[in-house]
PDB file of C-alpha atoms in Angstrom:
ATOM      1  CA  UNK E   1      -6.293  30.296 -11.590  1.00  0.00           C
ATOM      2  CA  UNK E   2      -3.724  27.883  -9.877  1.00  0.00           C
ATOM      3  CA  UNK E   3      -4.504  24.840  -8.090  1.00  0.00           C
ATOM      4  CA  UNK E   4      -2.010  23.182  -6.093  1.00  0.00           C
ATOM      5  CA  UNK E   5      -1.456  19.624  -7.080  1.00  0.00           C
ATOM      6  CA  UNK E   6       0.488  17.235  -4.963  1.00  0.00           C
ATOM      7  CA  UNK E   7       2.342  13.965  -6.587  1.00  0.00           C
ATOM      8  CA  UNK E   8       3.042  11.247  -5.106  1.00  0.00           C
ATOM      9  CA  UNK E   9       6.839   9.512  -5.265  1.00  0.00           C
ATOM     10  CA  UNK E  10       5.703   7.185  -8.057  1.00  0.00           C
ATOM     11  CA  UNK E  11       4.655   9.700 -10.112  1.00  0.00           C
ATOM     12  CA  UNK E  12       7.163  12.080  -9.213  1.00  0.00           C
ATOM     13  CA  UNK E  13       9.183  10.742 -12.244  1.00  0.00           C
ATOM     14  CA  UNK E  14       6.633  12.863 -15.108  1.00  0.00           C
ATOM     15  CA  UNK E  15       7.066  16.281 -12.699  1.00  0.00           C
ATOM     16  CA  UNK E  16      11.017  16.179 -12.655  1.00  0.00           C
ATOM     17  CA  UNK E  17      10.798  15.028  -9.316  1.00  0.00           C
ATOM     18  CA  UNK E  18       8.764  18.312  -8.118  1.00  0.00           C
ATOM     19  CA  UNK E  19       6.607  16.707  -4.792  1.00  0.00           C
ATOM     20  CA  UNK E  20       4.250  19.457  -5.655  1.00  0.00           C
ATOM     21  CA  UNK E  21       2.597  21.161  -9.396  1.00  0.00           C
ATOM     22  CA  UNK E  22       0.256  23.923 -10.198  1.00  0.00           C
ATOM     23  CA  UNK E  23      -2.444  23.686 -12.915  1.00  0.00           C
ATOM     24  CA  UNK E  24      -5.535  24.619 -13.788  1.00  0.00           C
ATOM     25  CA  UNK E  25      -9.025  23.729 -14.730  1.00  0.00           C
ATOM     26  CA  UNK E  26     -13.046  24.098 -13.779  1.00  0.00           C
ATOM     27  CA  UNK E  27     -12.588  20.134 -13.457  1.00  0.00           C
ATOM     28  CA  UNK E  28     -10.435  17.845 -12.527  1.00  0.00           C
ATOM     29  CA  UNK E  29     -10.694  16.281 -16.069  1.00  0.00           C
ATOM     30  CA  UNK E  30      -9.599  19.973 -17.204  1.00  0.00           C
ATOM     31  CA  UNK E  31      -7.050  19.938 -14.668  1.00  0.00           C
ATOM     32  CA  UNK E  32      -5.063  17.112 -15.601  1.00  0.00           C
ATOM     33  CA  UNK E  33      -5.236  17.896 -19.085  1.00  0.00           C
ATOM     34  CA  UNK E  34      -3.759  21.113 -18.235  1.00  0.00           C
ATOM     35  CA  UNK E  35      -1.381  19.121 -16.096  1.00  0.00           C
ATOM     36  CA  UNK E  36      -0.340  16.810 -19.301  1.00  0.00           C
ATOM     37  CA  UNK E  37       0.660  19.603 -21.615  1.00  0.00           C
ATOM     38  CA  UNK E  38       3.764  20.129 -18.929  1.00  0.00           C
ATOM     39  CA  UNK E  39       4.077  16.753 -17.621  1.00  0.00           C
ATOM     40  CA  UNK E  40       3.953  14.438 -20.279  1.00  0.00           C
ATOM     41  CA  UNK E  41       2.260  11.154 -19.461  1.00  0.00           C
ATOM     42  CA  UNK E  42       0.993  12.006 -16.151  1.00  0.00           C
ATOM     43  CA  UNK E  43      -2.818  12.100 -17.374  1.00  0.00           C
ATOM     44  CA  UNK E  44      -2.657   8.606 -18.815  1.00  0.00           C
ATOM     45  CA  UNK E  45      -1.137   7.158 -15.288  1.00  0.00           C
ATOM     46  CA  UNK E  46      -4.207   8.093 -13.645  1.00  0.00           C
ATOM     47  CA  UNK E  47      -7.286   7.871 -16.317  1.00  0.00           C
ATOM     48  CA  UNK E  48      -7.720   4.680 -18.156  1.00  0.00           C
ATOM     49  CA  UNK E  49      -8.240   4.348 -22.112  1.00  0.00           C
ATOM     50  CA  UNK E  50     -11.845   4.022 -20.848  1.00  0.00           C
ATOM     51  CA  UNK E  51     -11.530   7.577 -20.107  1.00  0.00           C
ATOM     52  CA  UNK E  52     -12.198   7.015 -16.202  1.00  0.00           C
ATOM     53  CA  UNK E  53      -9.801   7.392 -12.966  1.00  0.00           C
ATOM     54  CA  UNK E  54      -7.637   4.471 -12.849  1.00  0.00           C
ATOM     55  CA  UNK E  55      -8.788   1.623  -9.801  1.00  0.00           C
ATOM     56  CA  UNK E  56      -5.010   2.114  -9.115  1.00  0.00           C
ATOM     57  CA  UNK E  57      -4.739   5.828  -7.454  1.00  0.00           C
ATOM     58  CA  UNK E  58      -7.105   7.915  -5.031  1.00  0.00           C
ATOM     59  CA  UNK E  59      -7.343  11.167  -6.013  1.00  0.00           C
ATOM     60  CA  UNK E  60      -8.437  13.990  -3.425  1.00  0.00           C
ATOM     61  CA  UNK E  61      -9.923  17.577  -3.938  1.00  0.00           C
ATOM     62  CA  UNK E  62      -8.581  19.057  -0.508  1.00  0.00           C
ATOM     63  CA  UNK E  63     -10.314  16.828   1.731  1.00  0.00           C
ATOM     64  CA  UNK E  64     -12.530  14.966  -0.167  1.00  0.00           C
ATOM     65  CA  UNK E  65     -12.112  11.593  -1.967  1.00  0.00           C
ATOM     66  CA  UNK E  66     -12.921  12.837  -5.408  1.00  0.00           C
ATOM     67  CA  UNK E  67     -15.056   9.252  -6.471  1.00  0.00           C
ATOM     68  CA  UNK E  68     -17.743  11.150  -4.072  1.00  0.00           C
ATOM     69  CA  UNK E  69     -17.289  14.434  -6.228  1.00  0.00           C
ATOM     70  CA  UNK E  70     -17.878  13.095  -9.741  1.00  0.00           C
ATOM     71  CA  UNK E  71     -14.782  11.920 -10.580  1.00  0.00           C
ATOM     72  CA  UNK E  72     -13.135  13.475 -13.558  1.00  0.00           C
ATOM     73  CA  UNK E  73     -16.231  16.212 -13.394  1.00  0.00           C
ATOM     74  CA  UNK E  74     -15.594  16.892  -9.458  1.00  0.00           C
ATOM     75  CA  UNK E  75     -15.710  20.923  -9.663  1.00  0.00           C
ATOM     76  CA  UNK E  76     -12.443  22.770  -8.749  1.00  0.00           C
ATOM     77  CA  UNK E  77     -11.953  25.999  -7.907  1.00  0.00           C
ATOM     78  CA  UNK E  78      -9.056  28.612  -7.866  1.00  0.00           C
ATOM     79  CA  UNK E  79      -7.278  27.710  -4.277  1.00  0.00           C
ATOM     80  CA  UNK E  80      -8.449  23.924  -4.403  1.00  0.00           C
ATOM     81  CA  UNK E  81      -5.781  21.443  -3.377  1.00  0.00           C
ATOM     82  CA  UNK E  82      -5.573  18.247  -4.856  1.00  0.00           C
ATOM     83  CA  UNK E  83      -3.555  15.601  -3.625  1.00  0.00           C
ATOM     84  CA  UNK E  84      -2.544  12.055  -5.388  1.00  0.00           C
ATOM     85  CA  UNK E  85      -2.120   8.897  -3.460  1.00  0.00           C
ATOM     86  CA  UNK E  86      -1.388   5.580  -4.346  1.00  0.00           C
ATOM     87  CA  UNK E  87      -4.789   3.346  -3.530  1.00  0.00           C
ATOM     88  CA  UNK E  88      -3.304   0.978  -1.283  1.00  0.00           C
ATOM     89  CA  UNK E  89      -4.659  -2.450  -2.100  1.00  0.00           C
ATOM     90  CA  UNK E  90      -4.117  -6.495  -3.155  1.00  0.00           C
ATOM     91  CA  UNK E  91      -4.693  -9.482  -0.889  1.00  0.00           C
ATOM     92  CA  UNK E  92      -5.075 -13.030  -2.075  1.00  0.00           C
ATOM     93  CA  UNK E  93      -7.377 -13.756  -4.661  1.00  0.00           C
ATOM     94  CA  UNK E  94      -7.013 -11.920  -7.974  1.00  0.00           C
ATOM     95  CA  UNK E  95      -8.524  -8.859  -8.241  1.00  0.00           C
ATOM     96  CA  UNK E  96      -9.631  -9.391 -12.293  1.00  0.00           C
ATOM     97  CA  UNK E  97     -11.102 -13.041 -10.697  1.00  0.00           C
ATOM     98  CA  UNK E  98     -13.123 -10.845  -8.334  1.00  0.00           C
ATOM     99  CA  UNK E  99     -14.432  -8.370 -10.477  1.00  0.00           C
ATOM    100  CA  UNK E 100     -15.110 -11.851 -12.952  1.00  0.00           C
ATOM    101  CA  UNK E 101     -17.194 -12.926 -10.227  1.00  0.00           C
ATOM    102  CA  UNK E 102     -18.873  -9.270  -9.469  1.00  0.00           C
ATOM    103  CA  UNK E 103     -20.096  -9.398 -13.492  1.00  0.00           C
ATOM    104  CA  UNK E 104     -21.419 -13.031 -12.993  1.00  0.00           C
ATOM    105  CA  UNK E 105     -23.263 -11.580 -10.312  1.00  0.00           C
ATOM    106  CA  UNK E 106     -24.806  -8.817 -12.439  1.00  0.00           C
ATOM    107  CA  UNK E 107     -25.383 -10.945 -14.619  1.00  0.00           C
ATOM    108  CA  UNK E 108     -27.816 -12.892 -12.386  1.00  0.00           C
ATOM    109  CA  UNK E 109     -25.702 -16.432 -12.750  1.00  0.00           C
ATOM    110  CA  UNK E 110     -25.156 -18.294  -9.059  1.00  0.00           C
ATOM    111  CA  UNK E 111     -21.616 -17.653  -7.686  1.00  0.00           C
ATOM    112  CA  UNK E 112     -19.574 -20.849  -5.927  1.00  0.00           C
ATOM    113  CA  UNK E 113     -17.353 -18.417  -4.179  1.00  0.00           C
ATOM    114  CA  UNK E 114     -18.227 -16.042  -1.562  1.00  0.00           C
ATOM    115  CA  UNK E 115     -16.461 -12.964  -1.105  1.00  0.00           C
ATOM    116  CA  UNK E 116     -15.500 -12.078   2.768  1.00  0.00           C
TER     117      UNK E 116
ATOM    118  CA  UNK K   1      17.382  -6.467   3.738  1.00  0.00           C
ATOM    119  CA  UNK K   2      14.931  -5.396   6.063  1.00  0.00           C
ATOM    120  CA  UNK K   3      15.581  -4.027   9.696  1.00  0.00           C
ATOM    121  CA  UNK K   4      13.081  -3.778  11.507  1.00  0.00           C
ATOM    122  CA  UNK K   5      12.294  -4.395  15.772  1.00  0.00           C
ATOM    123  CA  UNK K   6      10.760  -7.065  17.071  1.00  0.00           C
ATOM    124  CA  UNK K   7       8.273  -5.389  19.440  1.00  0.00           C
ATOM    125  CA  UNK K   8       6.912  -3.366  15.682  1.00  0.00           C
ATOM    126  CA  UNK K   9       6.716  -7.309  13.696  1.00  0.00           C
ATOM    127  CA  UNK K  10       4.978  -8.837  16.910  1.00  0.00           C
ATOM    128  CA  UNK K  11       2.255  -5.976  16.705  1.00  0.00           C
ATOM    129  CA  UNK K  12       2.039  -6.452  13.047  1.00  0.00           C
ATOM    130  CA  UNK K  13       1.775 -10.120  13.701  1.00  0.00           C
ATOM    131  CA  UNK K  14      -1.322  -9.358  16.886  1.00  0.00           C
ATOM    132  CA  UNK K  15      -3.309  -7.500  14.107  1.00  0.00           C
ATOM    133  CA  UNK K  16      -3.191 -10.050  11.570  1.00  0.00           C
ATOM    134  CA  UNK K  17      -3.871 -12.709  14.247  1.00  0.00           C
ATOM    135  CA  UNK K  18      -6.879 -10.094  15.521  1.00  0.00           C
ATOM    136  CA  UNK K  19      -8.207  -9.907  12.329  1.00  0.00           C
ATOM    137  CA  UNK K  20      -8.116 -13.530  10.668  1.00  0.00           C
ATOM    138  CA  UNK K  21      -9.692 -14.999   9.133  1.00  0.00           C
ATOM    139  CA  UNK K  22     -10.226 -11.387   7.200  1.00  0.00           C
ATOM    140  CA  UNK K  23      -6.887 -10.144   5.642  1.00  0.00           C
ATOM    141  CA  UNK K  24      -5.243  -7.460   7.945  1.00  0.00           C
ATOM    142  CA  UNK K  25      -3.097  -4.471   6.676  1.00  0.00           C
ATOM    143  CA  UNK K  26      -1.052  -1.532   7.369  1.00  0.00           C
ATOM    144  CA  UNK K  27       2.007   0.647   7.568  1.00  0.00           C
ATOM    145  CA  UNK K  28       5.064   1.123   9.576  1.00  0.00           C
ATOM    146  CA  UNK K  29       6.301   4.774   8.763  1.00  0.00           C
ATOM    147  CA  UNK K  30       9.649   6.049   9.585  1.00  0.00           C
ATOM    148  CA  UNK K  31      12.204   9.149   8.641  1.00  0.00           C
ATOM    149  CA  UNK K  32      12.529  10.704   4.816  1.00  0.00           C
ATOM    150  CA  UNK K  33      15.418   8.750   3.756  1.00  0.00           C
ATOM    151  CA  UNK K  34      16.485   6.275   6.872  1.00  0.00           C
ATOM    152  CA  UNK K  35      14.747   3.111   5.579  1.00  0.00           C
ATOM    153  CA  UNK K  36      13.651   2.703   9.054  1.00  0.00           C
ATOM    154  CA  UNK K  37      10.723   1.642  10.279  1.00  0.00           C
ATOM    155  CA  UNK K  38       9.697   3.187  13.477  1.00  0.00           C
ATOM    156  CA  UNK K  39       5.951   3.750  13.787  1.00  0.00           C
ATOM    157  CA  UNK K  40       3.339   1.323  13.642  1.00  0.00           C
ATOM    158  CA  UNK K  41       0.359   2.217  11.897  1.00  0.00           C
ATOM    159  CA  UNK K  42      -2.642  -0.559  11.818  1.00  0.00           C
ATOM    160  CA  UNK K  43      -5.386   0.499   9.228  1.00  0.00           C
ATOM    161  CA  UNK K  44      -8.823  -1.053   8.652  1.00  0.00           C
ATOM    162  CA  UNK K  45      -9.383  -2.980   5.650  1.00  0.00           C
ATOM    163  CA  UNK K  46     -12.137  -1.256   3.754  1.00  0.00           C
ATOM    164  CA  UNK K  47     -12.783  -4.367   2.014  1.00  0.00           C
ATOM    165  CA  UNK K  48     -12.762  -6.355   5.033  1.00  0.00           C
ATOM    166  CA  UNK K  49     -12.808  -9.782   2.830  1.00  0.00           C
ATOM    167  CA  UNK K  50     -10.129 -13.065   3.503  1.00  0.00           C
ATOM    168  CA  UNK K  51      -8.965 -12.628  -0.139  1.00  0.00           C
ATOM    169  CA  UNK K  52      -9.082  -8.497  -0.332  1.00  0.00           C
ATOM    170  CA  UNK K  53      -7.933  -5.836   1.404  1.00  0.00           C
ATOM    171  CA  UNK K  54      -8.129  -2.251   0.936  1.00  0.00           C
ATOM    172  CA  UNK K  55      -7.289   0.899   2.956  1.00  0.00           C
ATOM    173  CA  UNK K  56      -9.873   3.401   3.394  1.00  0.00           C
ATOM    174  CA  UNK K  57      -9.357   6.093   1.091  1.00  0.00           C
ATOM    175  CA  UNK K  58     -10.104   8.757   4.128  1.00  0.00           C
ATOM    176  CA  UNK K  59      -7.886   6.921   6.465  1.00  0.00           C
ATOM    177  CA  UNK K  60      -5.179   6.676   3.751  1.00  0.00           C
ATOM    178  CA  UNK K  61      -5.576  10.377   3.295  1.00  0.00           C
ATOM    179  CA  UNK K  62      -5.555  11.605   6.451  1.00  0.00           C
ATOM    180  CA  UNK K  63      -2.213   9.249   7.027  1.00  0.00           C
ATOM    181  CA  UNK K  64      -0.322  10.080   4.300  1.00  0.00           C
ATOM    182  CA  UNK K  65      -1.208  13.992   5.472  1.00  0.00           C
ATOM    183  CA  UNK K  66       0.658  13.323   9.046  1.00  0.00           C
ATOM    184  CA  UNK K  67       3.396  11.094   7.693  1.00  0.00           C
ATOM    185  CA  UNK K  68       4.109  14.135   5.277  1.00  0.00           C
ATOM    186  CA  UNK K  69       3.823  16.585   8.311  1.00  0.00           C
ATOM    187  CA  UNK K  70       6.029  14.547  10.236  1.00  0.00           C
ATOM    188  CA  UNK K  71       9.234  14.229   7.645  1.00  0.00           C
ATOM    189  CA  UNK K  72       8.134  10.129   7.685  1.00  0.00           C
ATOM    190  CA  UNK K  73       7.410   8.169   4.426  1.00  0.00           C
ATOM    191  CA  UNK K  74       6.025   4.508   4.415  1.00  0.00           C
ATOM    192  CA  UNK K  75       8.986   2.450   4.804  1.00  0.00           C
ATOM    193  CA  UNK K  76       7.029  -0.684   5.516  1.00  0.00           C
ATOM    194  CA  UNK K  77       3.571  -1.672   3.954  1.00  0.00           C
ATOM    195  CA  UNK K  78       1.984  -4.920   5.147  1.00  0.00           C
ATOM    196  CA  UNK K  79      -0.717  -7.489   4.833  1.00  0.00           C
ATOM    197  CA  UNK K  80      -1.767 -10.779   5.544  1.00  0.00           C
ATOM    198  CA  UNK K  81      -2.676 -13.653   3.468  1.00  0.00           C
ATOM    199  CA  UNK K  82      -5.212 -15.782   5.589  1.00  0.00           C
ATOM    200  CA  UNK K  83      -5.135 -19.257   3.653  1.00  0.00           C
ATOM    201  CA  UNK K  84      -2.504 -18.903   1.190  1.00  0.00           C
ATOM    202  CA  UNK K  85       1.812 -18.462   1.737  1.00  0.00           C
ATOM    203  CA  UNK K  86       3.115 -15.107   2.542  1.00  0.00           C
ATOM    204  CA  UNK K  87       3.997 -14.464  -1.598  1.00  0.00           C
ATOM    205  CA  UNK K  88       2.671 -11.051  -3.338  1.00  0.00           C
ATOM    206  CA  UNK K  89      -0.493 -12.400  -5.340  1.00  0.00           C
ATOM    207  CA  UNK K  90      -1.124 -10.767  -8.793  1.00  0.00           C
ATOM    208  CA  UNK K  91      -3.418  -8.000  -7.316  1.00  0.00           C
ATOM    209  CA  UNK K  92      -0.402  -7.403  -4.731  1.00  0.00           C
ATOM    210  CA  UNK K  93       2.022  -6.618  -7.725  1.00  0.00           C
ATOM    211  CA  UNK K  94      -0.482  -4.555  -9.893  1.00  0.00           C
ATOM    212  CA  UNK K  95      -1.830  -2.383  -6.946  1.00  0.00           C
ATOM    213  CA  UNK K  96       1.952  -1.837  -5.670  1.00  0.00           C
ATOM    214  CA  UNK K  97       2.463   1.644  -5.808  1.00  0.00           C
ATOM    215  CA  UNK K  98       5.308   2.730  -3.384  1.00  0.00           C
ATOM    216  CA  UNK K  99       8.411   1.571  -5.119  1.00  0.00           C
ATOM    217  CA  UNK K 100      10.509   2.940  -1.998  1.00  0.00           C
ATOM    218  CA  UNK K 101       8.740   0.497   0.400  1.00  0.00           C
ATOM    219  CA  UNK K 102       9.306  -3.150   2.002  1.00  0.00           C
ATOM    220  CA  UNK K 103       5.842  -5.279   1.557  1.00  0.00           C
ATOM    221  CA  UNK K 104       5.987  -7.102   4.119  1.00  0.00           C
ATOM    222  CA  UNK K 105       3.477 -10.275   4.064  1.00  0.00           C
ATOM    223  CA  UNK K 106       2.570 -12.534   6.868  1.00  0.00           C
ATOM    224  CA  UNK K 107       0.609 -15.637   6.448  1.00  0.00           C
ATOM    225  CA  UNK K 108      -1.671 -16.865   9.279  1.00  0.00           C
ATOM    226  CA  UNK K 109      -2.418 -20.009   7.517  1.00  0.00           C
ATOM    227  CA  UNK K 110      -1.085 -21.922   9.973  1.00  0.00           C
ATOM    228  CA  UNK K 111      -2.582 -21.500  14.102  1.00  0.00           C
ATOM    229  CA  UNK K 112       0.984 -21.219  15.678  1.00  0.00           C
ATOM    230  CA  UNK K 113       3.598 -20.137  13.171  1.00  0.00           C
ATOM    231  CA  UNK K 114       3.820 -17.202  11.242  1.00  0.00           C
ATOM    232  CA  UNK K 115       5.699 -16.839   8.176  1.00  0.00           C
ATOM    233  CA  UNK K 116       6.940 -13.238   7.281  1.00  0.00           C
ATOM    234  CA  UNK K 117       8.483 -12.370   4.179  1.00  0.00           C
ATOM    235  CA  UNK K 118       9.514  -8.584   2.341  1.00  0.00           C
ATOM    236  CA  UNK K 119       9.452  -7.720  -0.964  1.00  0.00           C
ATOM    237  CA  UNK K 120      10.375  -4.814  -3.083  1.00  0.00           C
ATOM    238  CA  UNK K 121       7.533  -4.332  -6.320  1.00  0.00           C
ATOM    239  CA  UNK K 122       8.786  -1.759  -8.839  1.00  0.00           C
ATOM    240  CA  UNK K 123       7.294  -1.430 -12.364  1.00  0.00           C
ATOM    241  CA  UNK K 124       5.867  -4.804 -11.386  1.00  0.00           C
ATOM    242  CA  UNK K 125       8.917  -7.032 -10.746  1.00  0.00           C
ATOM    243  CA  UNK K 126       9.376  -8.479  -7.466  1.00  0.00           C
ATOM    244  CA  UNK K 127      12.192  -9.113  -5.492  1.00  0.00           C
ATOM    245  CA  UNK K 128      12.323 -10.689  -1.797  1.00  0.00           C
ATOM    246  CA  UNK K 129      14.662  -9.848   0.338  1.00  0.00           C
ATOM    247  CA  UNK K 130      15.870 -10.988   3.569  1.00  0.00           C
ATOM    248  CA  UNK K 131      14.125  -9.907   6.938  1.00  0.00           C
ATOM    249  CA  UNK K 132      16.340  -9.367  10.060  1.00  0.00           C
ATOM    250  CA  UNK K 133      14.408  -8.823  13.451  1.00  0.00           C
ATOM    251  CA  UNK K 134      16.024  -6.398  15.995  1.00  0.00           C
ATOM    252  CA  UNK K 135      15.740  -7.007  19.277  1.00  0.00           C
ATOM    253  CA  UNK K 136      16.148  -3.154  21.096  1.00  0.00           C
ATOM    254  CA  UNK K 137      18.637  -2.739  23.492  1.00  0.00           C
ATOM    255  CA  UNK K 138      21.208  -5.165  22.192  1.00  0.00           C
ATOM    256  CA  UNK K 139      24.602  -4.079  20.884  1.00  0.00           C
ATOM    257  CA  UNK K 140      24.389  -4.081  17.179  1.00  0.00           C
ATOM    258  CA  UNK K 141      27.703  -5.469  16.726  1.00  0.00           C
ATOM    259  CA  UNK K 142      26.687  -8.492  18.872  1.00  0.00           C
ATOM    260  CA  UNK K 143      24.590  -9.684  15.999  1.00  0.00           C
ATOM    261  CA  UNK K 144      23.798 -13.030  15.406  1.00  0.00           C
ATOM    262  CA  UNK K 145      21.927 -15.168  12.538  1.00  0.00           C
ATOM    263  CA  UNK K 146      19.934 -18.044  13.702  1.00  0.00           C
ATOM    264  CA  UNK K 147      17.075 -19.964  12.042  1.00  0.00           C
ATOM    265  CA  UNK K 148      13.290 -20.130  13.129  1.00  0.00           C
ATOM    266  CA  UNK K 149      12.180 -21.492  15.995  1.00  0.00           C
ATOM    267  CA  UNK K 150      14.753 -20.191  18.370  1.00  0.00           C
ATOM    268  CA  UNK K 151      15.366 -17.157  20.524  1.00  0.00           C
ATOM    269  CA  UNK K 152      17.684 -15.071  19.610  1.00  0.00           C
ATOM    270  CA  UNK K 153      18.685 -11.498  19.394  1.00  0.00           C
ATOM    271  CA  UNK K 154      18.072 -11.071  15.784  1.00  0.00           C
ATOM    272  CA  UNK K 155      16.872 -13.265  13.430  1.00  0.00           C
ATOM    273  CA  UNK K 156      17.965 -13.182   9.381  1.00  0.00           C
ATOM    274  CA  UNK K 157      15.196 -14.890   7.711  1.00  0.00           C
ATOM    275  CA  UNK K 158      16.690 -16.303   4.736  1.00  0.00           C
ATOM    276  CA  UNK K 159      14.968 -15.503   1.031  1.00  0.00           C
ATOM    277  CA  UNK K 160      13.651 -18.975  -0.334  1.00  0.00           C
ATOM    278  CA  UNK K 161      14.579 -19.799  -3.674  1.00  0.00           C
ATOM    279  CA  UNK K 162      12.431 -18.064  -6.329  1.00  0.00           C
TER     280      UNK K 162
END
C-alpha cells in the first residue's frame, strides 16, 4: 500500500532532501507515523504536542485540503497523493493576540478591537 | 540583495493600494535556482482583515501545483502592512515557511509613498536585505544607485539599521 507523499523545501531536510516519499496508512495520522519511523522528526513538524495538525502547514489528500477531511482521521487509500505546503500567512497584529481576542469572544467578554 | 523589475514591484504596489485598507498578499515565482523573480502572482487574502492575511489553502494548492509544473519556485512572497512600517511582525516570522524566499513587505500607511523592504526568515531569524529595482531594457552595466524620490534606472534601497 504506497501513498505518494510530497515535501515541501522546508521539510526536505528530515527526507534527505527527497522532494517526494512513500508511506503508508488507512489515515493520515497512520501515515505520518509510518512516515516518522524513516524520517525522523517529520511527524512532530506537522502535529502539535496537542496531537492536532500544526496552524503552520496545509496538508492535502490529492486535491482536497485535508482540515475538510478530518484532519489526522482524513481516510487514505492505496494510490492517494498527499502533498505538504507551507500555510502561507502573518500580517500585522499578532496572531497569539488574535486568537487572545477569539477566546475572549467565546468567552462572552466585549472585545475593544475589531478584526477586519 | 533583491533584483527584481520595476513593472513586477509597481503591480505588487497596485494590489496593495487596491486592497487597503485590508492587507494584500502574494507571490512572484521565477526559475528552480535563478533567484529571479519573473511572474507575478496576486492571491486573495482568505482572511481578508487589515491586521491578517492568509492565502487560500485551494488557491495555494493549485499554485504551488503549476509553479512545480513549470520548473518555478516562489522567489518572492509579499504582503502589506496597512497601518504599521513595512517590518515582519511576530506572526510574519512564525508563519515563514519558505526559507529560499525574499518577503517582501510594503507599507501603505502613508497615501503617496510606499515603503518596500525584503527579508530573508530562516529558523526564525530575520535578516533585511537591500532591494534594487530594474528598470527592463537598460544595460545592466549602466547601473546606477540613487535614493528615493528620484527617477532613475535602478534604485538600491538601502537596509536601515536594525
Amino acid at each position: 500500500m504506497a501513498i505518494e507523499v510530497r515535501i515541501p523545501t522546508i521539510l526536505r531536510s528530515y527526507t534527505g532532501g527527497a522532494k517526494v516519499v512513500e508511506g503508508s496508512g488507512d489515515t493520515l495520522n497512520d501515515l505520518l507515523t509510518d512516515l516518522d519511523s524513516r524520517h525522523a522528526g517529520l511527524r512532530g513538524r506537522l502535529v502539535t504536542e496537542a496531537g492536532v495538525l500544526h496552524r503552520f502547514v496545509n496538508v492535502y489528500v490529492n486535491d482536497e485540503d485535508v482540515r475538510f477531511l478530518g484532519a489526522l482521521d482524513a481516510k487514505l487509500n492505496d494510490g492517494d497523493s498527499v502533498t505538504i505546503l507551507p500555510a502561507v500567512a502573518g500580517g500585522a497584529f499578532g496572531f497569539a493576540a488574535a486568537a487572545a481576542i477569539a477566546q475572549h469572544v467565546a468567552a462572552g467578554r466585549r472585545v475593544p478591537v475589531t478584526l477586519g | 540583495m533583491l533584483s527584481i523589475d520595476r513593472s513586477i514591484v509597481d503591480a505588487i504596489v497596485a494590489h496593495a493600494r487596491r486592497d487597503h485598507p485590508d492587507e494584500a498578499c502574494g507571490v512572484v515565482a521565477g526559475p528552480v535556482g535563478s533567484d529571479t523573480p519573473t511572474r507575478h502572482i496576486p492571491m486573495e487574502n482568505a482572511a481578508r482583515s487589515m491586521t491578517f492575511y492568509e492565502f487560500d489553502s485551494m488557491e495555494q494548492l493549485r499554485v504551488w501545483r503549476e509553479m512545480d509544473d513549470r520548473d518555478e519556485e516562489p522567489v518572492v512572497i509579499y504582503h502589506s502592512h496597512t497601518a504599521t512600517e513595512a517590518y515582519p511582525s511576530r506572526t510574519d516570522i512564525s508563519f515563514a515557511g519558505e526559507p529560499g524566499a525574499h518577503y517582501l513587505l510594503v507599507s501603505t500607511r502613508e497615501p503617496d509613498t510606499e515603503e518596500i523592504r525584503s527579508f530573508r526568515i530562516v529558523d526564525g531569524v530575520v535578516t533585511e536585505e537591500p532591494v534594487r529595482i530594474l528598470d527592463a531594457g537598460v544595460d545592466p552595466h549602466a547601473v546606477q544607485s540613487y535614493m528615493f524620490g528620484q527617477s532613475p534606472a535602478t534604485v538600491d534601497y538601502e537596509c536601515s539599521d536594525r
